[in-house]
């Protein structure tokens, strides 16, 4: 895009404000609202400075002590948000506003290696060097609750009222009652350039699933991140709160983020397709699948990044919780979906809706390429209920503390993702664990207040 092209975009759409931001470690889109004249004069080419605490605090903006990259000891200098103009889009629900996703650079112009989008870009480049283009598609589950976030917080997030009541999975009749929110989300996201192919009510009250179109890995991560951000904004316009927490209630179904993935050759050929045996993946597909399984324990912290994440995978409940795979099996961690054509793919069912899409895709792709490079073969496929066949040998880490330790101790993870990223991400997860230890929960009060 040239300066004249940008000016025409601004005039054509009446843009007065640009939302420009980068995704942080937790998957939150953070940045600035920038006046259109300033964006057109400078920011679109030079970027805009922002404090590097972007990678130095937690979800609640509390600085994390002991980080190597940034902290009080570094005095929190600037980094630069550099707009990727291929992501420029008009925001349909905010008149006069456009958005753009940014990459993070240091002041000397070097890409910031801790930035999730930088990490994914680097892994996709490795795929290209190996002769592949990574293709992905997300399935997101989330809850819609009645009341704004401020209203829910004023009640200490108790007495939550879901948009719909009872379990009515796939109910077209019950969907009619929620279409004013979910239909509005589909419509506005389509105008935004994020095409939801289908939506449906899910297994929990007020829970929904959306599936969106297969695309390249970086596009899929961009769209997944923006979908989460946008669903919250659109739900808020209806007086509701959308939540991507992994396990909102012990009695309700957890929310997943299933990742469908495959590789295409640079000539467009489907690398996982097996025309000679449509009931099985190609040798390349099987090696990729084997790599994802080989590093499933090492990368669990990427897929299940919060304390709450492990409430979803405990006991099954449709979530992948083991180093297992099977053909069209929804109880395993990795579901193989073979085909003679481009529909051939695998689905990783471990990640929760709370995970950072860039890190989920980067982890899967790095692991799959590792499997291809090493010529790995998957273990025997699981048939039937995988939850009845899990033992300690194949169980994934059962807590964030254990998952962070597995990531930090993995030499392969360090080779694939870099020491700086592994050390930083593991440190942020240990901080999350330490924060949880001082919390007094409703369960503790209900269990001990009277009886002890």
Coordinates of C-alpha atoms in Angstrom, one line a residue:
X1 CA 0.0 0.0 0.0
X2 CA 1.2 3.5 -0.9
X3 CA 0.4 6.8 0.8
X4 CA -2.2 7.6 -1.9
X5 CA -3.9 4.2 -1.4
X6 CA -4.1 4.7 2.3
X7 CA -5.6 8.2 1.8
X8 CA -8.2 6.9 -0.6
X9 CA -9.1 4.2 2.0
X10 CA -9.5 6.9 4.7
X11 CA -11.7 9.0 2.5
X12 CA -13.8 6.2 1.0
X13 CA -14.7 4.9 4.5
X14 CA -14.7 8.1 6.4
X15 CA -12.1 6.9 8.8
X16 CA -11.2 9.2 11.7
X17 CA -9.6 6.6 14.0
X18 CA -7.3 3.6 13.7
X19 CA -7.2 0.9 16.3
X20 CA -3.6 -0.4 16.1
X21 CA -2.4 -3.1 18.4
X22 CA -0.3 -6.2 19.0
X23 CA -1.2 -9.4 20.8
X24 CA 0.5 -10.0 24.1
X25 CA 1.6 -13.3 25.7
X26 CA -1.9 -14.0 27.0
X27 CA -3.5 -13.4 23.6
X28 CA -4.9 -10.0 24.5
X29 CA -4.9 -7.4 21.8
X30 CA -3.3 -4.2 23.2
X31 CA -2.4 -0.9 21.5
X32 CA -3.7 2.6 20.8
X33 CA -6.5 4.5 19.1
X34 CA -4.7 6.8 16.6
X35 CA -6.1 9.8 14.8
X36 CA -6.4 9.2 11.1
X37 CA -4.2 12.2 10.0
X38 CA -1.3 11.1 12.3
X39 CA -1.7 7.4 11.1
X40 CA -1.6 8.5 7.5
X41 CA 1.3 10.9 8.0
X42 CA 3.6 8.7 10.0
X43 CA 2.4 5.6 11.8
X44 CA 1.6 3.5 8.8
X45 CA 5.3 3.6 7.8
X46 CA 7.2 4.2 11.0
X47 CA 5.0 2.6 13.6
X48 CA 4.2 3.9 17.0
X49 CA 6.1 3.5 20.3
X50 CA 4.6 1.7 23.3
X51 CA 6.1 0.6 26.6
X52 CA 7.7 -2.9 26.5
X53 CA 5.7 -3.7 29.7
X54 CA 3.4 -5.3 27.0
X55 CA 5.6 -8.4 27.8
X56 CA 6.2 -7.6 31.4
X57 CA 2.8 -7.9 33.1
X58 CA -0.1 -10.3 33.6
X59 CA -3.7 -10.3 32.5
X60 CA -4.6 -7.7 35.2
X61 CA -1.6 -5.4 34.4
X62 CA 0.4 -6.5 37.4
X63 CA 4.1 -6.3 36.7
X64 CA 5.7 -9.8 36.9
X65 CA 8.9 -9.8 38.9
X66 CA 12.0 -11.7 37.9
X67 CA 11.7 -11.5 34.1
X68 CA 14.9 -11.2 32.2
X69 CA 13.5 -9.2 29.2
X70 CA 11.9 -6.4 31.1
X71 CA 11.2 -5.1 34.6
X72 CA 12.0 -2.3 36.9
X73 CA 15.6 -3.1 36.4
X74 CA 15.4 -2.2 32.7
X75 CA 13.2 0.9 33.4
X76 CA 10.6 -0.3 30.9
X77 CA 11.8 1.2 27.6
X78 CA 9.8 1.5 24.4
X79 CA 9.2 -1.0 21.6
X80 CA 7.6 -0.2 18.3
X81 CA 4.2 -1.3 17.0
X82 CA 4.6 -1.7 13.2
X83 CA 1.3 -2.0 11.3
X84 CA 0.8 -4.9 9.0
X85 CA -1.3 -3.2 6.4
X86 CA -2.5 -6.5 5.0
X87 CA -4.7 -6.7 8.1
X88 CA -6.2 -3.3 7.6
X89 CA -10.0 -3.5 7.9
X90 CA -13.0 -1.2 8.5
X91 CA -14.7 -2.0 11.9
X92 CA -18.4 -2.4 11.0
X93 CA -19.8 -1.7 14.5
X94 CA -17.6 1.4 15.1
X95 CA -18.4 4.1 12.5
X96 CA -15.3 5.9 11.3
X97 CA -13.0 3.3 12.7
X98 CA -10.5 0.9 11.1
X99 CA -8.3 -1.6 12.7
X100 CA -4.8 -3.0 12.0
X101 CA -2.7 -5.7 13.6
X102 CA 0.8 -4.8 14.4
X103 CA 4.1 -6.6 14.7
X104 CA 6.4 -5.7 17.6
X105 CA 9.9 -4.5 16.9
X106 CA 12.7 -3.2 19.1
X107 CA 13.9 0.4 18.7
X108 CA 16.7 -0.8 16.4
X109 CA 14.2 -2.4 14.1
X110 CA 14.7 -6.0 15.0
X111 CA 11.6 -8.1 15.4
X112 CA 10.8 -8.7 19.1
X113 CA 11.3 -12.5 19.6
X114 CA 8.9 -12.8 22.5
X115 CA 6.0 -11.5 20.5
X116 CA 3.6 -14.3 19.7
X117 CA 2.9 -13.1 16.1
X118 CA 6.7 -12.9 15.5
X119 CA 7.1 -16.5 16.8
X120 CA 4.4 -17.8 14.5
X121 CA 5.7 -15.9 11.5
X122 CA 9.1 -17.5 12.1
X123 CA 7.7 -21.0 12.3
X124 CA 5.7 -20.4 9.1
X125 CA 8.9 -19.3 7.4
X126 CA 10.5 -22.6 8.5
X127 CA 7.6 -24.5 7.0
X128 CA 8.1 -22.6 3.7
X129 CA 11.8 -23.5 3.8
X130 CA 10.8 -27.1 4.1
X131 CA 8.5 -26.7 1.1
X132 CA 5.1 -26.3 2.8
X133 CA 2.4 -23.7 3.5
X134 CA 0.6 -24.3 6.8
X135 CA -3.2 -24.2 6.6
X136 CA -5.4 -23.9 9.7
X137 CA -9.0 -23.5 10.8
X138 CA -10.3 -22.8 14.3
X139 CA -13.5 -24.0 16.1
X140 CA -14.2 -21.7 19.1
X141 CA -16.6 -22.4 21.9
X142 CA -17.6 -19.5 24.2
X143 CA -20.4 -18.5 26.7
X144 CA -22.6 -15.5 26.4
X145 CA -23.9 -14.1 29.7
X146 CA -26.6 -11.6 30.4
X147 CA -25.2 -8.3 31.8
X148 CA -22.2 -6.2 31.0
X149 CA -18.8 -7.0 32.4
X150 CA -19.2 -4.1 34.9
X151 CA -22.5 -5.5 36.1
X152 CA -21.0 -9.0 36.5
X153 CA -18.0 -7.6 38.4
X154 CA -20.3 -5.6 40.7
X155 CA -21.7 -9.0 41.8
X156 CA -18.2 -10.5 42.2
X157 CA -19.1 -12.6 39.1
X158 CA -21.7 -14.6 41.0
X159 CA -25.2 -15.5 40.0
X160 CA -24.3 -15.7 36.4
X161 CA -27.2 -15.7 34.0
X162 CA -26.5 -17.4 30.6
X163 CA -28.1 -16.1 27.5
X164 CA -30.0 -19.4 27.2
X165 CA -30.9 -22.0 29.8
X166 CA -30.5 -25.8 29.6
X167 CA -28.6 -28.0 27.3
X168 CA -29.9 -27.7 23.7
X169 CA -26.9 -28.6 21.5
X170 CA -27.5 -28.1 17.8
X171 CA -31.1 -27.0 18.5
X172 CA -32.2 -24.8 15.6
X173 CA -35.4 -24.0 17.6
X174 CA -33.5 -22.7 20.6
X175 CA -31.0 -20.9 18.4
X176 CA -33.8 -18.6 17.2
X177 CA -33.9 -17.1 20.7
X178 CA -30.2 -16.2 20.7
X179 CA -29.9 -15.2 17.0
X180 CA -30.2 -11.5 17.8
X181 CA -26.7 -11.8 19.4
X182 CA -25.1 -14.7 17.5
X183 CA -26.5 -13.8 14.1
X184 CA -25.3 -10.2 14.6
X185 CA -21.8 -11.6 15.4
X186 CA -21.8 -13.7 12.2
X187 CA -23.1 -10.7 10.1
X188 CA -20.7 -8.1 11.4
X189 CA -17.7 -10.4 11.4
X190 CA -18.4 -11.3 7.8
X191 CA -18.4 -7.5 7.0
X192 CA -15.1 -7.3 8.9
X193 CA -13.5 -10.0 6.8
X194 CA -13.8 -12.9 9.2
X195 CA -16.2 -15.4 7.6
X196 CA -17.9 -17.7 10.1
X197 CA -19.1 -20.6 8.1
X198 CA -21.4 -22.0 10.8
X199 CA -22.5 -21.4 14.3
X200 CA -24.6 -23.6 16.7
X201 CA -25.7 -23.8 20.3
X202 CA -23.3 -26.0 22.3
X203 CA -23.5 -28.3 25.3
X204 CA -23.6 -25.7 28.0
X205 CA -26.4 -23.1 28.8
X206 CA -25.6 -20.0 26.8
X207 CA -22.6 -21.7 25.1
X208 CA -22.0 -21.4 21.4
X209 CA -19.6 -22.7 18.8
X210 CA -18.4 -20.9 15.7
X211 CA -16.3 -22.4 12.8
X212 CA -14.5 -20.2 10.4
X213 CA -13.0 -20.6 7.0
X214 CA -9.7 -22.5 6.5
X215 CA -6.8 -20.2 5.6
X216 CA -3.1 -19.8 6.0
X217 CA -1.6 -20.2 9.5
X218 CA -0.9 -16.5 10.2
X219 CA -4.3 -15.5 8.8
X220 CA -6.0 -18.1 11.0
X221 CA -4.2 -16.8 14.1
X222 CA -5.1 -13.1 13.2
X223 CA -8.7 -14.0 12.6
X224 CA -8.9 -16.1 15.8
X225 CA -7.5 -13.3 17.9
X226 CA -9.7 -10.7 16.3
X227 CA -12.8 -13.0 16.6
X228 CA -12.3 -13.2 20.4
X229 CA -11.8 -9.5 20.7
X230 CA -14.8 -8.7 18.4
X231 CA -17.2 -11.2 19.9
X232 CA -16.7 -9.4 23.2
X233 CA -17.3 -6.0 21.7
X234 CA -20.4 -7.1 19.8
X235 CA -21.9 -9.0 22.7
X236 CA -21.3 -5.9 24.9
X237 CA -23.4 -3.8 22.4
X238 CA -26.3 -6.1 23.3
X239 CA -25.7 -5.7 27.1
X240 CA -24.1 -9.1 27.3
X241 CA -20.6 -10.5 28.2
X242 CA -18.9 -13.1 26.1
X243 CA -16.4 -15.3 27.9
X244 CA -13.7 -17.6 26.5
X245 CA -12.8 -19.0 29.9
X246 CA -12.0 -22.7 29.6
X247 CA -14.3 -23.9 32.4
X248 CA -16.9 -21.4 33.5
X249 CA -18.8 -23.7 35.9
X250 CA -18.1 -27.2 37.3
X251 CA -21.6 -28.1 36.1
X252 CA -21.3 -26.7 32.6
X253 CA -19.3 -27.9 29.6
X254 CA -15.8 -26.5 29.0
X255 CA -15.0 -24.2 26.1
X256 CA -12.5 -25.6 23.6
X257 CA -10.5 -24.1 20.7
X258 CA -10.1 -27.1 18.3
X259 CA -7.4 -26.5 15.7
X260 CA -7.8 -28.1 12.3
X261 CA -4.5 -28.1 10.4
X262 CA -2.7 -29.4 7.4
X263 CA 0.1 -28.6 5.0
X264 CA 0.0 -27.7 1.3
X265 CA 3.0 -28.0 -1.0
X266 CA 4.1 -24.7 -2.4
X267 CA 2.5 -25.9 -5.6
X268 CA -0.9 -26.1 -3.8
X269 CA -0.9 -29.8 -3.5
X270 CA -2.5 -31.3 -0.3
X271 CA 0.4 -32.9 1.6
X272 CA -1.9 -34.9 3.9
X273 CA -4.1 -36.3 1.2
X274 CA -3.8 -40.0 0.4
X275 CA -5.5 -40.8 -3.0
X276 CA -4.4 -44.4 -2.7
X277 CA -6.0 -45.0 0.7
X278 CA -8.6 -42.3 1.5
X279 CA -9.1 -43.9 4.9
X280 CA -5.6 -43.0 6.1
X281 CA -3.4 -39.9 6.1
X282 CA -0.4 -39.7 3.8
X283 CA 3.1 -40.6 5.1
X284 CA 3.7 -36.8 5.5
X285 CA 0.4 -36.4 7.4
X286 CA 1.3 -39.3 9.7
X287 CA 4.8 -37.9 10.4
X288 CA 3.3 -34.5 11.2
X289 CA 0.7 -36.1 13.5
X290 CA 3.4 -38.0 15.2
X291 CA 5.4 -34.8 15.9
X292 CA 2.3 -33.1 17.4
X293 CA 1.9 -36.1 19.7
X294 CA 5.7 -36.3 20.5
X295 CA 5.7 -32.8 21.8
X296 CA 2.2 -32.7 23.3
X297 CA 3.4 -32.9 26.9
X298 CA 6.2 -30.3 26.2
X299 CA 3.7 -27.9 24.7
X300 CA 0.8 -28.4 27.0
X301 CA 1.4 -25.0 28.7
X302 CA 0.8 -23.3 25.3
X303 CA -2.5 -25.1 24.8
X304 CA -3.6 -24.9 28.4
X305 CA -2.1 -21.6 29.7
X306 CA -4.2 -20.8 32.8
X307 CA -5.0 -22.4 36.2
X308 CA -8.6 -22.8 35.0
X309 CA -7.5 -24.6 31.8
X310 CA -7.0 -27.9 33.6
X311 CA -10.6 -27.9 35.0
X312 CA -11.7 -28.4 31.4
X313 CA -9.4 -31.4 30.7
X314 CA -9.9 -33.1 34.0
X315 CA -12.1 -36.2 33.5
X316 CA -12.5 -35.9 29.7
X317 CA -15.6 -33.9 28.8
X318 CA -14.8 -33.8 25.1
X319 CA -11.4 -32.4 25.7
X320 CA -8.1 -33.9 24.6
X321 CA -6.1 -34.8 27.7
X322 CA -3.6 -37.5 26.6
X323 CA -1.0 -38.3 24.1
X324 CA -3.5 -40.2 21.9
X325 CA -4.9 -40.1 18.4
X326 CA -7.6 -41.8 16.4
X327 CA -9.4 -41.6 13.1
X328 CA -12.6 -39.4 13.5
X329 CA -12.4 -40.0 17.3
X330 CA -13.5 -37.1 19.6
X331 CA -12.1 -38.6 22.8
X332 CA -8.4 -38.4 21.8
X333 CA -6.1 -35.5 21.7
X334 CA -5.5 -35.5 18.0
X335 CA -8.3 -36.6 15.6
X336 CA -7.2 -37.7 12.2
X337 CA -9.5 -36.8 9.4
X338 CA -8.2 -38.5 6.3
X339 CA -9.2 -37.9 2.7
X340 CA -8.1 -38.4 -0.9
X341 CA -8.1 -34.6 -1.4
X342 CA -7.5 -31.3 0.3
X343 CA -9.9 -32.0 3.2
X344 CA -7.3 -34.3 4.7
X345 CA -6.2 -32.8 8.0
X346 CA -5.7 -33.4 11.7
X347 CA -7.6 -31.7 14.6
X348 CA -5.8 -31.0 17.9
X349 CA -8.5 -31.1 20.6
X350 CA -6.3 -30.1 23.6
X351 CA -6.3 -26.3 23.5
X352 CA -9.0 -24.4 25.4
X353 CA -10.7 -21.2 24.2
X354 CA -8.5 -19.4 26.7
X355 CA -5.3 -20.1 24.8
X356 CA -3.4 -17.6 22.7
X357 CA -4.1 -18.6 19.1
X358 CA -0.7 -17.6 17.8
X359 CA 1.0 -19.8 20.3
X360 CA -1.4 -22.7 19.7
X361 CA -0.7 -22.7 16.0
X362 CA 3.0 -22.0 16.4
X363 CA 3.3 -25.0 18.8
X364 CA 1.4 -27.4 16.6
X365 CA 3.2 -26.3 13.4
X366 CA 6.6 -26.5 15.0
X367 CA 5.8 -29.9 16.4
X368 CA 4.4 -31.2 13.1
X369 CA 7.5 -30.1 11.2
X370 CA 9.7 -31.7 13.9
X371 CA 7.8 -35.0 13.2
X372 CA 8.4 -34.7 9.4
X373 CA 12.1 -33.8 9.9
X374 CA 12.6 -36.7 12.2
X375 CA 10.6 -39.2 10.2
X376 CA 8.5 -40.0 13.3
X377 CA 5.7 -42.6 13.2
X378 CA 2.6 -42.3 15.4
X379 CA 1.8 -44.8 18.1
X380 CA -1.2 -47.2 17.4
X381 CA -4.5 -45.4 17.0
X382 CA -7.0 -45.5 19.8
X383 CA -10.4 -47.0 19.0
X384 CA -13.3 -46.5 21.3
X385 CA -13.2 -44.3 24.4
X386 CA -9.7 -42.9 25.0
X387 CA -10.6 -41.7 28.5
X388 CA -10.9 -45.3 29.6
X389 CA -7.5 -46.1 28.1
X390 CA -5.3 -43.3 29.6
X391 CA -2.5 -44.1 32.1
X392 CA 0.3 -42.1 33.5
X393 CA 2.5 -42.8 30.5
X394 CA 0.2 -40.9 28.0
X395 CA -1.5 -38.4 30.3
X396 CA -0.8 -34.8 29.7
X397 CA 0.4 -32.6 32.6
X398 CA -2.5 -32.1 34.9
X399 CA -1.7 -28.7 36.2
X400 CA -0.2 -25.4 35.0
X401 CA 2.7 -25.8 37.3
X402 CA 3.6 -29.2 35.8
X403 CA 3.0 -28.0 32.3
X404 CA 5.3 -25.0 32.8
X405 CA 8.0 -27.3 34.1
X406 CA 7.7 -29.6 31.2
X407 CA 8.1 -26.7 28.7
X408 CA 11.0 -25.2 30.6
X409 CA 12.8 -28.6 30.7
X410 CA 12.3 -29.5 27.1
X411 CA 15.4 -29.2 25.0
X412 CA 13.3 -29.8 21.9
X413 CA 11.0 -26.9 22.7
X414 CA 14.0 -24.7 23.2
X415 CA 15.4 -25.7 19.9
X416 CA 12.1 -25.1 18.1
X417 CA 10.9 -22.0 19.9
X418 CA 14.1 -20.4 21.3
X419 CA 15.5 -20.2 24.8
X420 CA 14.3 -16.6 25.3
X421 CA 10.7 -17.4 24.5
X422 CA 10.6 -20.6 26.5
X423 CA 12.2 -19.0 29.6
X424 CA 9.9 -16.0 29.4
X425 CA 6.6 -17.9 28.8
X426 CA 7.4 -20.4 31.5
X427 CA 8.2 -17.6 34.0
X428 CA 4.8 -16.0 33.2
X429 CA 3.0 -19.3 33.9
X430 CA 4.9 -19.8 37.2
X431 CA 3.7 -16.3 38.2
X432 CA 0.1 -17.3 37.4
X433 CA 0.5 -20.4 39.6
X434 CA 2.0 -18.3 42.5
X435 CA -0.9 -15.8 42.2
X436 CA -3.4 -18.6 42.5
X437 CA -1.9 -20.0 45.7
X438 CA -2.9 -16.9 47.8
X439 CA -6.5 -16.9 46.5
X440 CA -9.3 -18.0 48.8
X441 CA -11.9 -19.8 46.7
X442 CA -15.7 -20.3 47.1
X443 CA -15.0 -24.0 47.3
X444 CA -12.7 -23.5 50.3
X445 CA -15.3 -21.4 52.1
X446 CA -18.2 -23.8 51.4
X447 CA -16.1 -26.8 52.5
X448 CA -14.4 -25.5 55.6
X449 CA -16.2 -22.5 57.0
X450 CA -18.7 -24.4 59.1
X451 CA -17.3 -27.9 59.3
X452 CA -13.8 -27.3 60.5

